Short mmCIF file of C-alpha atoms in Angstrom, two decimals:
data_model
loop_
_atom_site.label_atom_id
_atom_site.label_comp_id
_atom_site.label_asym_id
_atom_site.label_seq_id
_atom_site.Cartn_x
_atom_site.Cartn_y
_atom_site.Cartn_z
CA UNK E 7 -0.12 -0.03 -0.14
CA UNK E 8 2.81 2.41 0.80
CA UNK E 9 3.60 2.49 -2.85
CA UNK E 10 0.38 2.75 -3.98
CA UNK E 11 -0.07 5.60 -2.14
CA UNK E 12 2.99 7.01 -3.22
CA UNK E 13 2.09 7.06 -6.83
CA UNK E 14 -1.43 8.17 -6.19
CA UNK E 15 -0.60 11.10 -4.25
CA UNK E 16 2.02 12.01 -7.06
CA UNK E 17 -0.87 11.38 -9.43
CA UNK E 18 -3.44 13.75 -7.23
CA UNK E 19 -0.37 16.57 -7.13
CA UNK E 20 0.05 16.45 -11.01
CA UNK E 21 -3.18 16.28 -12.35
CA UNK E 22 -5.42 17.85 -9.25
CA UNK E 23 -8.39 18.44 -11.34
CA UNK E 24 -8.73 14.56 -12.24
CA UNK E 25 -11.23 13.55 -9.50
CA UNK E 26 -10.29 9.81 -10.56
CA UNK E 27 -6.92 9.89 -8.61
CA UNK E 28 -8.43 11.21 -5.73
CA UNK E 29 -11.13 8.71 -5.42
CA UNK E 30 -8.69 5.75 -5.74
CA UNK E 31 -6.32 7.22 -3.26
CA UNK E 32 -9.53 7.79 -0.89
CA UNK E 33 -10.13 4.11 -1.74
CA UNK E 34 -6.85 3.26 -0.88
CA UNK E 35 -6.76 4.74 2.58
CA UNK E 36 -10.14 3.01 3.08
CA UNK E 37 -8.60 -0.31 2.46
CA UNK E 38 -6.23 -0.03 5.06
CA UNK E 39 -8.78 1.68 7.60
CA UNK E 40 -7.38 5.00 7.32
CA UNK E 41 -10.89 6.83 6.86
CA UNK E 42 -9.51 10.16 8.01
CA UNK E 43 -6.96 10.41 5.26
CA UNK E 44 -9.64 9.60 3.01
CA UNK E 45 -12.13 12.38 4.09
CA UNK E 46 -8.95 14.85 3.96
CA UNK E 47 -8.20 13.55 0.25
CA UNK E 48 -11.78 13.98 -0.88
CA UNK E 49 -12.18 17.49 1.10
CA UNK E 50 -9.05 18.55 -0.67
CA UNK E 51 -10.86 17.82 -3.94
CA UNK E 52 -13.95 19.62 -3.36
CA UNK E 53 -12.09 22.70 -1.58
CA UNK E 54 -10.27 23.07 -5.21
CA UNK E 55 -13.25 23.94 -6.84
CA UNK E 56 -16.38 24.33 -4.59
CA UNK E 57 -18.66 25.00 -7.59
CA UNK E 58 -17.92 21.85 -9.36
CA UNK E 59 -20.87 19.82 -8.96
CA UNK E 60 -19.30 16.46 -10.71
CA UNK E 61 -16.48 16.63 -8.00
CA UNK E 62 -18.76 16.80 -5.14
CA UNK E 63 -21.21 14.12 -6.76
CA UNK E 64 -18.11 11.65 -7.10
CA UNK E 65 -17.06 12.34 -3.64
CA UNK E 66 -20.68 11.93 -2.51
CA UNK E 67 -20.69 8.66 -4.60
CA UNK E 68 -17.88 7.41 -3.18
CA UNK E 69 -18.97 7.61 0.49
CA UNK E 70 -22.59 6.17 -0.72
CA UNK E 71 -20.41 3.02 -1.63
CA UNK E 72 -18.62 2.93 1.43
CA UNK E 73 -21.74 3.14 3.21
CA UNK E 74 -21.34 6.39 4.78
CA UNK E 75 -24.70 7.53 3.63
CA UNK E 76 -24.94 10.43 6.09
CA UNK E 77 -21.67 11.91 4.54
CA UNK E 78 -22.77 11.38 1.20
CA UNK E 79 -25.91 13.32 1.85
CA UNK E 80 -24.18 15.94 3.90
CA UNK E 81 -21.92 16.61 0.62
CA UNK E 82 -24.84 17.28 -1.83
CA UNK E 83 -26.66 19.28 0.59
CA UNK E 84 -23.83 21.18 0.89
CA UNK E 85 -23.63 21.46 -2.88
CA UNK E 86 -27.28 22.34 -2.99
CA UNK E 87 -26.72 25.32 -0.81
CA UNK E 88 -23.90 26.70 -3.14
CA UNK E 89 -26.18 25.94 -6.22
CA UNK E 90 -29.66 25.51 -5.33
CA UNK E 91 -30.68 25.12 -8.92
CA UNK E 92 -28.82 22.21 -9.28
CA UNK E 93 -30.77 18.93 -11.22
CA UNK E 94 -27.83 17.01 -10.61
CA UNK E 95 -27.70 17.35 -6.94
CA UNK E 96 -31.28 16.69 -6.97
CA UNK E 97 -31.00 13.83 -8.86
CA UNK E 98 -28.14 12.19 -6.60
CA UNK E 99 -30.18 13.15 -3.45
CA UNK E 100 -33.52 11.60 -4.94
CA UNK E 101 -31.40 8.62 -5.66
CA UNK E 102 -29.92 8.06 -2.19
CA UNK E 103 -33.08 8.43 -0.60
CA UNK E 104 -34.61 5.79 -2.70
CA UNK E 105 -31.68 3.40 -2.11
CA UNK E 106 -32.20 3.91 1.58
CA UNK E 107 -35.72 3.52 1.58
CA UNK E 108 -36.60 6.93 2.12
CA UNK E 109 -39.06 7.04 -0.54
CA UNK E 110 -41.14 10.10 0.58
CA UNK E 111 -38.28 12.40 0.64
CA UNK E 112 -37.00 11.12 -2.78
CA UNK E 113 -40.14 11.70 -4.23
CA UNK E 114 -40.47 15.35 -2.68
CA UNK E 115 -36.73 16.09 -3.92
CA UNK E 116 -37.49 15.04 -7.49
CA UNK E 117 -40.96 16.84 -7.84
CA UNK E 118 -39.06 20.01 -6.34
CA UNK E 119 -36.45 19.42 -9.12
CA UNK E 120 -39.54 19.35 -12.05
CA UNK E 121 -40.38 22.93 -10.95
CA UNK E 122 -36.90 24.38 -11.47
CA UNK E 123 -37.52 24.88 -15.39
CA UNK E 124 -40.70 25.05 -16.60
CA UNK E 125 -39.78 23.63 -20.11
CA UNK E 126 -41.40 19.92 -20.23
CA UNK E 127 -38.53 18.91 -23.14
CA UNK E 128 -35.42 20.21 -21.05
CA UNK E 129 -33.15 17.20 -20.99
CA UNK E 130 -32.91 17.77 -17.41
CA UNK E 131 -36.30 17.63 -16.73
CA UNK E 132 -36.85 14.53 -18.75
CA UNK E 133 -34.05 12.87 -16.40
CA UNK E 134 -36.11 14.14 -13.66
CA UNK E 135 -39.35 12.60 -14.78
CA UNK E 136 -37.76 9.37 -15.72
CA UNK E 137 -36.20 9.14 -12.03
CA UNK E 138 -39.60 10.30 -10.61
CA UNK E 139 -41.60 7.60 -12.97
CA UNK E 140 -38.96 4.84 -11.98
CA UNK E 141 -39.45 5.78 -8.03
CA UNK E 142 -42.95 5.67 -8.33
CA UNK E 143 -42.99 2.15 -10.33
CA UNK E 144 -40.90 1.17 -7.15
CA UNK E 145 -43.88 2.58 -4.96
CA UNK E 146 -46.82 0.57 -6.99
CA UNK E 147 -48.23 3.89 -8.31
CA UNK E 148 -48.16 2.95 -11.66
CA UNK E 149 -50.63 5.01 -13.06
CA UNK E 150 -48.73 8.23 -11.86
CA UNK E 151 -45.60 6.57 -13.18
CA UNK E 152 -47.34 6.11 -16.68
CA UNK E 153 -48.69 9.68 -16.74
CA UNK E 154 -44.74 11.06 -16.21
CA UNK E 155 -43.55 8.56 -19.06
CA UNK E 156 -46.25 9.88 -21.02
CA UNK E 157 -45.22 13.46 -20.93
CA UNK E 158 -41.56 12.33 -21.53
CA UNK E 159 -42.42 10.32 -24.68
CA UNK E 160 -44.61 13.19 -25.94
CA UNK E 161 -42.00 15.64 -25.43
CA UNK E 162 -38.66 13.28 -26.47
CA UNK E 163 -40.24 10.89 -28.84
CA UNK E 164 -37.22 8.86 -29.22
CA UNK E 165 -36.25 8.13 -25.51
CA UNK E 166 -35.31 4.62 -25.33
CA UNK E 167 -35.62 4.55 -21.42
CA UNK E 168 -39.08 6.07 -21.52
CA UNK E 169 -40.42 3.39 -24.20
CA UNK E 170 -38.87 0.64 -22.05
CA UNK E 171 -40.45 1.64 -18.91
CA UNK E 172 -43.74 1.86 -20.80
CA UNK E 173 -43.36 -1.71 -21.88
CA UNK E 174 -42.69 -2.87 -18.30
CA UNK E 175 -46.16 -1.17 -17.28
CA UNK E 176 -47.71 -3.46 -20.03
#
């Protein structure tokens, strides 16, 4: 692990904007039960560009995969406080709540996200609608889910995911 850490630290130093290096270094630390070191690496990556949604989402995804749900949720909520109009943060938070069986919270955050843009054909609105339709399907609210899928198909007729989900309803 010493050599692995050394090379990953060098990679992070040489290319600090490549989040994959920081994630891999954090994984190496976690494999050695060095949780605090992993926290520091990811915090530094986020601090380099507080506005970068992908960096924060990748770090939150790391914590979610490490079963540190609270840390993942905190990171995304901090991101939402910085950029409240972010679809990506809301999509991630909705997925996090769904994975942790907080289905009502997931539905609420996804419905709030749909209200951020009035354009029904906006790509982010379509992503949110599909995520909400999948959630409602999971909750056995098929009629509501089908209405959302129909709106997606109406605004994006070539959306394969929507057609696939519609087929699953039948």
